[in-house]
Short mmCIF file of C-alpha atoms in Angstrom, two decimals:
data_model
loop_
_atom_site.label_atom_id
_atom_site.label_comp_id
_atom_site.label_asym_id
_atom_site.label_seq_id
_atom_site.Cartn_x
_atom_site.Cartn_y
_atom_site.Cartn_z
CA MET A 89 14.53 -8.97 35.07
CA GLY A 90 17.62 -8.73 32.89
CA ARG A 91 16.28 -11.28 30.45
CA ARG A 92 12.91 -9.50 30.22
CA CYS A 93 14.62 -6.21 29.52
CA TRP A 94 16.75 -7.93 26.82
CA ARG A 95 13.59 -9.35 25.22
CA GLN A 96 11.97 -5.89 25.21
CA ARG A 97 15.04 -4.42 23.53
CA VAL A 98 15.06 -7.09 20.88
CA LEU A 99 11.36 -6.59 20.15
CA ALA A 100 11.85 -2.83 19.94
CA ALA A 101 14.81 -3.30 17.56
CA ALA A 102 12.75 -5.69 15.45
CA CYS A 103 9.86 -3.24 15.18
CA LEU A 104 12.17 -0.37 14.26
CA GLY A 105 13.92 -2.53 11.67
CA ALA A 106 10.57 -3.50 10.19
CA ALA A 107 9.54 0.12 10.00
CA LEU A 108 12.80 1.18 8.23
CA LEU A 109 12.47 -1.75 5.88
CA LEU A 110 9.11 -0.48 4.83
CA LEU A 111 10.52 3.03 4.55
CA CYS A 112 13.18 2.03 2.04
CA ALA A 113 11.18 -0.63 0.32
CA ALA A 114 8.32 1.55 -0.77
CA PRO A 115 8.59 1.13 -4.43
CA ARG A 116 5.31 1.35 -6.24
CA THR A 117 4.16 0.83 -9.74
CA LEU A 118 2.69 3.91 -11.33
CA ARG A 119 -0.96 3.45 -10.76
CA PRO A 120 -3.93 5.46 -9.53
CA VAL A 121 -4.24 5.76 -5.74
CA PHE A 122 -7.69 5.99 -4.17
CA GLY A 123 -9.10 6.28 -0.69
CA ASN A 124 -6.06 7.74 1.09
CA ARG A 125 -8.17 9.82 3.48
CA ALA A 126 -5.99 9.12 6.43
CA LEU A 127 -3.27 11.54 5.23
CA GLY A 128 -5.40 14.59 5.90
CA SER A 129 -4.22 16.28 2.74
CA SER A 130 -6.45 19.05 1.43
CA TRP A 131 -6.81 17.45 -2.00
CA LEU A 132 -7.42 13.92 -0.77
CA GLY A 133 -11.07 13.00 -0.65
CA ARG A 134 -12.12 15.54 -3.18
CA GLU A 135 -13.37 14.84 -6.66
CA ARG A 136 -10.36 16.16 -8.49
CA ARG A 137 -7.61 13.67 -9.26
CA SER A 138 -4.20 13.71 -7.58
CA PRO A 139 -1.05 14.57 -9.51
CA LEU A 140 0.02 10.96 -9.34
CA GLN A 141 -3.32 9.89 -10.80
CA LYS A 142 -3.03 12.41 -13.55
CA LEU A 143 0.46 11.08 -14.47
CA TYR A 144 -0.99 7.55 -14.58
CA ASP A 145 -3.71 8.83 -17.01
CA LEU A 146 -1.12 10.55 -19.23
CA ASP A 147 1.04 7.39 -19.33
CA GLN A 148 -1.95 5.54 -20.89
CA ASP A 149 -2.22 8.22 -23.58
CA PRO A 150 0.16 7.59 -26.53
CA ARG A 151 -0.36 11.19 -27.76
CA SER A 152 1.38 12.73 -24.68
CA THR A 153 4.91 13.36 -25.93
CA LEU A 154 6.16 14.91 -22.69
CA ALA A 155 4.70 12.04 -20.55
CA GLU A 156 6.71 9.65 -22.77
CA VAL A 157 9.84 11.59 -22.18
CA HIS A 158 9.48 11.23 -18.49
CA ARG A 159 8.51 7.62 -18.67
CA GLN A 160 11.71 7.04 -20.62
CA ARG A 161 13.72 8.92 -17.98
CA ARG A 162 12.14 6.76 -15.20
CA ASP A 163 13.01 3.61 -17.17
CA LEU A 164 16.57 4.82 -17.76
CA LEU A 165 17.00 5.61 -14.06
CA SER A 166 15.60 2.24 -13.02
CA SER A 167 17.87 0.42 -15.52
CA ALA A 168 20.94 2.31 -14.36
CA CYS A 169 20.19 1.54 -10.76
CA SER A 170 19.98 -2.13 -11.58
CA ARG A 171 23.25 -2.06 -13.42
CA HIS A 172 25.39 0.10 -11.21
CA THR A 173 24.23 -0.25 -7.65
CA ARG A 174 24.93 -3.05 -5.26
CA ARG A 175 23.10 -4.01 -2.09
CA GLN A 176 22.59 -0.84 -0.18
CA ARG A 177 22.07 -0.04 3.53
CA LEU A 178 18.58 0.72 4.80
CA LEU A 179 17.57 4.31 4.62
CA GLN A 180 17.25 6.22 7.84
CA PRO A 181 14.67 9.00 8.31
CA GLU A 182 17.53 11.49 8.22
CA ASP A 183 18.35 10.34 4.65
CA LEU A 184 15.03 11.94 3.61
CA ARG A 185 15.92 15.40 4.94
CA HIS A 186 16.11 16.84 1.38
CA VAL A 187 12.67 15.45 0.38
CA LEU A 188 10.08 18.15 1.02
CA VAL A 189 6.46 17.56 1.52
CA ASP A 190 3.54 19.58 0.05
CA ASP A 191 0.45 18.02 1.56
CA ALA A 192 -1.74 20.71 0.04
CA HIS A 193 -0.99 19.49 -3.48
CA GLY A 194 0.12 15.88 -3.04
CA LEU A 195 3.82 16.51 -3.96
CA LEU A 196 7.20 15.29 -2.73
CA TYR A 197 10.16 17.23 -4.04
CA CYS A 198 13.79 16.30 -3.48
CA TYR A 199 15.70 19.57 -3.85
CA VAL A 200 19.22 19.58 -5.23
CA PRO A 201 20.91 22.94 -4.75
CA LYS A 202 22.33 24.30 -8.03
CA GLY A 203 20.06 21.91 -9.89
CA GLY A 204 18.38 24.85 -11.51
CA ARG A 205 18.22 28.63 -11.14
CA ALA A 206 16.44 28.27 -7.86
CA PRO A 207 15.30 25.64 -5.31
CA THR A 208 12.10 25.07 -7.22
CA GLY A 209 10.16 22.91 -4.74
CA LYS A 210 10.74 25.10 -1.76
CA ARG A 211 8.42 27.72 -3.13
CA VAL A 212 5.88 25.24 -4.41
CA ALA A 213 3.72 25.78 -1.29
CA LYS A 214 3.95 29.56 -1.26
CA PRO A 215 0.83 30.98 -3.05
CA ALA A 216 1.57 33.25 -6.01
CA ALA A 217 5.20 33.55 -5.15
CA THR A 218 7.39 34.86 -7.93
CA PRO A 219 11.00 33.62 -8.18
CA ARG A 220 12.55 36.97 -7.42
CA ALA A 221 10.23 37.62 -4.52
CA ILE A 222 12.08 35.18 -2.29
CA PRO A 223 15.47 36.35 -1.07
CA ALA A 224 18.40 33.97 -1.58
CA HIS A 225 18.91 33.54 2.14
CA GLU A 226 15.32 32.41 2.52
CA ALA A 227 15.25 30.05 -0.46
CA HIS A 228 17.11 27.37 1.45
CA ALA A 229 15.73 28.25 4.86
CA PRO A 230 14.28 25.27 6.69
CA GLY A 231 10.61 25.50 7.53
CA ARG A 232 9.19 26.66 4.21
CA LEU A 233 7.97 23.14 3.62
CA PRO A 234 8.28 20.20 6.10
CA SER A 235 10.85 17.56 5.33
CA LEU A 236 9.79 13.96 4.92
CA ALA A 237 12.24 13.09 7.62
CA ASP A 238 9.99 14.83 10.15
CA PHE A 239 7.19 12.32 9.76
CA SER A 240 6.75 8.86 11.33
CA PRO A 241 7.59 5.73 9.24
CA ALA A 242 3.92 5.05 8.62
CA GLU A 243 3.29 8.59 7.43
CA ILE A 244 6.37 8.57 5.27
CA ASN A 245 5.17 5.34 3.56
CA GLN A 246 1.64 6.73 3.05
CA ARG A 247 3.10 9.79 1.25
CA LEU A 248 5.53 7.82 -0.81
CA ARG A 249 2.71 5.68 -2.10
CA ALA A 250 0.16 8.43 -2.74
CA TYR A 251 2.13 11.56 -3.77
CA LEU A 252 3.85 12.57 -6.93
CA THR A 253 7.58 12.46 -6.29
CA PHE A 254 9.94 14.58 -8.37
CA LEU A 255 13.44 16.17 -8.48
CA PHE A 256 15.48 18.41 -10.77
CA VAL A 257 19.10 17.55 -11.73
CA ARG A 258 21.85 19.15 -13.67
CA GLU A 259 24.97 17.96 -15.55
CA PRO A 260 27.21 17.15 -12.55
CA PHE A 261 30.32 19.21 -13.45
CA GLU A 262 28.29 22.20 -14.55
CA ARG A 263 26.50 22.13 -11.25
CA LEU A 264 29.88 21.88 -9.43
CA ALA A 265 31.28 24.79 -11.38
CA SER A 266 28.21 26.84 -10.55
CA ALA A 267 28.54 25.99 -6.86
CA TYR A 268 32.19 27.09 -6.82
CA ARG A 269 31.38 30.38 -8.63
CA ASN A 270 28.36 31.37 -6.42
CA LYS A 271 29.60 30.09 -3.10
CA LEU A 272 33.37 30.63 -3.22
CA ALA A 273 34.26 33.03 -5.94
CA ARG A 274 31.58 35.75 -5.58
CA PRO A 275 32.04 38.64 -3.15
CA TYR A 276 28.47 38.36 -1.79
CA SER A 277 29.29 34.88 -0.37
CA ALA A 278 31.40 36.13 2.55
CA ALA A 279 29.79 33.89 5.16
CA PHE A 280 30.16 30.78 3.04
CA GLN A 281 33.79 31.76 2.23
CA ARG A 282 34.67 32.15 5.89
CA ARG A 283 33.20 28.73 6.75
CA TYR A 284 34.47 26.74 3.86
CA GLY A 285 36.92 28.96 1.95
CA ALA A 286 39.07 29.65 5.01
CA ARG A 287 39.18 25.92 5.76
CA ILE A 288 40.34 25.15 2.21
CA VAL A 289 43.03 27.83 2.33
CA GLN A 290 44.31 26.71 5.68
CA ARG A 291 44.54 23.07 4.64
CA LEU A 292 45.83 23.44 1.15
CA ARG A 293 47.93 26.69 1.06
CA PRO A 294 50.60 26.47 3.70
CA ARG A 295 52.07 29.91 3.04
CA ALA A 296 48.72 31.78 2.67
CA LEU A 297 48.54 35.33 3.85
CA PRO A 298 46.72 35.85 7.15
CA ASP A 299 43.88 37.70 5.44
CA ALA A 300 43.28 34.73 3.06
CA ARG A 301 43.41 32.26 5.94
CA ALA A 302 40.80 34.24 7.79
CA ARG A 303 38.46 35.24 5.04
CA GLY A 304 38.79 32.36 2.47
CA HIS A 305 37.83 34.81 -0.29
CA ASP A 306 40.26 33.76 -2.98
CA VAL A 307 39.95 29.99 -3.20
CA ARG A 308 41.14 28.75 -6.55
CA PHE A 309 39.04 26.16 -8.42
CA ALA A 310 41.93 23.63 -8.23
CA GLU A 311 42.08 24.08 -4.47
CA PHE A 312 38.33 23.52 -4.21
CA LEU A 313 38.62 20.23 -6.19
CA ALA A 314 41.50 19.12 -4.05
CA TYR A 315 39.39 19.78 -0.96
CA LEU A 316 36.62 17.59 -2.37
CA LEU A 317 39.05 14.74 -3.19
CA ASP A 318 40.82 14.94 0.17
CA PRO A 319 39.60 11.92 2.29
CA ARG A 320 39.66 14.12 5.40
CA THR A 321 36.81 16.22 4.02
CA ARG A 322 34.13 13.56 4.08
CA ARG A 323 35.63 11.92 7.12
CA ASP A 324 35.21 15.25 9.16
CA GLU A 325 31.60 15.89 8.01
CA PRO A 326 29.27 15.22 5.02
CA PHE A 327 29.68 17.25 1.89
CA ASN A 328 27.86 20.51 1.85
CA GLU A 329 24.58 20.16 -0.03
CA HIS A 330 25.71 22.52 -2.84
CA TRP A 331 28.44 20.00 -4.01
CA GLU A 332 27.05 16.75 -2.55
CA ARG A 333 26.21 14.27 -5.33
CA ALA A 334 22.56 14.38 -6.34
CA HIS A 335 22.11 10.62 -5.79
CA ALA A 336 23.42 11.01 -2.23
CA LEU A 337 20.91 13.71 -1.51
CA CYS A 338 17.87 12.05 -3.07
CA HIS A 339 18.55 8.29 -3.17
CA PRO A 340 16.99 7.62 -6.53
CA CYS A 341 17.77 3.94 -6.40
CA ARG A 342 15.78 3.55 -3.13
CA LEU A 343 12.89 6.00 -3.74
CA ARG A 344 10.86 6.01 -6.90
CA TYR A 345 10.77 9.33 -8.72
CA ASP A 346 7.83 9.91 -11.03
CA VAL A 347 9.27 12.96 -12.74
CA VAL A 348 13.06 13.62 -13.24
CA GLY A 349 13.34 17.14 -14.32
CA LYS A 350 16.53 18.54 -15.74
CA PHE A 351 18.10 22.00 -15.76
CA GLU A 352 18.64 21.76 -19.48
CA THR A 353 14.79 21.41 -19.99
CA LEU A 354 13.70 23.32 -16.97
CA ALA A 355 10.84 25.29 -18.62
CA GLU A 356 9.22 22.23 -20.06
CA ASP A 357 9.68 20.06 -17.08
CA ALA A 358 8.43 22.68 -14.64
CA ALA A 359 5.33 23.25 -16.77
CA PHE A 360 4.74 19.47 -16.79
CA VAL A 361 4.81 19.23 -13.02
CA LEU A 362 2.57 22.29 -12.64
CA GLY A 363 0.09 20.81 -15.04
CA LEU A 364 -0.06 17.63 -12.97
CA ALA A 365 -0.49 19.61 -9.78
CA GLY A 366 -3.33 21.60 -11.40
CA ALA A 367 -3.16 24.42 -8.92
CA PRO A 368 -3.13 28.09 -10.05
CA ASP A 369 -1.40 29.09 -6.73
CA LEU A 370 1.78 27.36 -7.63
CA SER A 371 4.72 28.96 -9.37
CA PHE A 372 8.16 27.84 -10.52
CA PRO A 373 11.27 29.75 -11.34
CA GLY A 374 11.51 30.87 -14.95
CA PRO A 375 13.79 28.98 -17.30
CA PRO A 376 17.51 29.86 -17.55
CA ARG A 377 18.22 33.15 -19.23
CA PRO A 378 19.01 33.07 -22.94
CA ARG A 379 22.21 31.16 -23.47
CA GLY A 380 21.87 29.98 -19.86
CA THR A 381 22.65 26.39 -20.56
CA ALA A 382 25.44 27.38 -22.97
CA ALA A 383 26.93 29.69 -20.40
CA SER A 384 26.77 27.01 -17.80
CA ARG A 385 28.75 24.68 -20.04
CA ASP A 386 31.20 27.48 -20.94
CA LEU A 387 31.96 28.14 -17.25
CA ALA A 388 32.72 24.40 -16.73
CA VAL A 389 34.97 24.22 -19.76
CA ARG A 390 36.92 27.28 -18.61
CA LEU A 391 37.33 26.06 -15.06
CA PHE A 392 38.31 22.53 -15.93
CA ARG A 393 40.78 23.61 -18.61
CA ASP A 394 43.64 23.96 -16.11
CA ILE A 395 42.84 20.86 -14.08
CA SER A 396 45.22 18.00 -14.72
CA PRO A 397 43.98 14.77 -16.26
CA PHE A 398 44.87 12.95 -12.99
CA TYR A 399 42.51 15.17 -10.98
CA GLN A 400 39.84 15.10 -13.72
CA ARG A 401 39.78 11.31 -13.59
CA ARG A 402 39.57 11.22 -9.74
CA LEU A 403 36.79 13.83 -9.74
CA PHE A 404 34.88 12.04 -12.44
CA ASP A 405 35.05 8.84 -10.37
CA LEU A 406 33.64 10.77 -7.42
CA TYR A 407 30.60 12.06 -9.40
CA LYS A 408 30.34 9.11 -11.77
CA MET A 409 27.03 7.80 -10.37
CA ASP A 410 25.32 11.08 -11.08
CA PHE A 411 26.43 10.89 -14.70
CA LEU A 412 25.27 7.28 -14.94
CA LEU A 413 21.91 7.53 -13.08
CA PHE A 414 20.70 10.68 -14.77
CA ASN A 415 22.00 9.84 -18.26
CA TYR A 416 24.62 12.51 -18.68
CA SER A 417 27.46 11.91 -21.14
CA THR A 418 31.06 12.27 -20.11
CA PRO A 419 31.94 15.91 -20.84
CA SER A 420 33.94 16.20 -24.04
CA TYR A 421 36.36 18.75 -22.54
CA LEU A 422 37.64 16.19 -19.97
CA ARG A 423 40.94 14.47 -20.62
CA LEU A 424 40.36 11.10 -18.90
CA HIS A 425 42.74 8.92 -20.98
#
């Protein structure tokens, strides 16, 4: 009886391992996908072409300048993954929590908070939604679109092979500065400050006033960075998604992304994805306000000005993979040497 039970466990473990191996080894060449009726998606089985098929068509057209830009970004990402990543663990379904599924349009979107002005993909499935029509507290609310982690391994693999997969990223330190400003320095972030700010103050400011220890409303940028670099932070729990590294949220060296959008070219990249989706009911946030990208850099320059070279180097090492994978240069305002 014991031996039989042991054999059943071994068989179950082998089946699970095979399923997870398929899950994280679902790379595909960019090619048209036909006959995927088993997914039950509203666009599958119709005459119109899927977003992934449209991207394949554009890749064959030398006149498509924007398609060439995104092909180069895919190639750069693939090359960086080959150079800078070693053998990695198998992905678990929970690793796909940030990849959202839009079955209606054949899209997979890995959302990176602070990667743009708003979590673009979370409103992809909301017909005729305008960016300002969705309150901030709802933009990140679970349930707007299902997560890829909620599906079975077979369903995950079907979608990875048939759907257009995209994400939007941002210069890592500008994203970090934006997260600090919006989540820890603004008065409307009281709940976030009580959860994270109070923890930072209690750990790093021994003589803090009782009000600061309770509210966490006056966290300094240097304290925030020290909290990120403290080994206890990630040992106690994963980074919050607003300052977690983009590659740790989206696993771009394990999942193939067809479109890598960037905050710096948000308008063009969003229009490109919408064109591939070919659905009038979709809407993306507008591009950053005039001087938006310049203001983003100015904020980072101002905040990092008072950070010592020692902490700048340590922080750069922490976020280095995002710089390398998404082809961002080392910021000129850093003093790393």
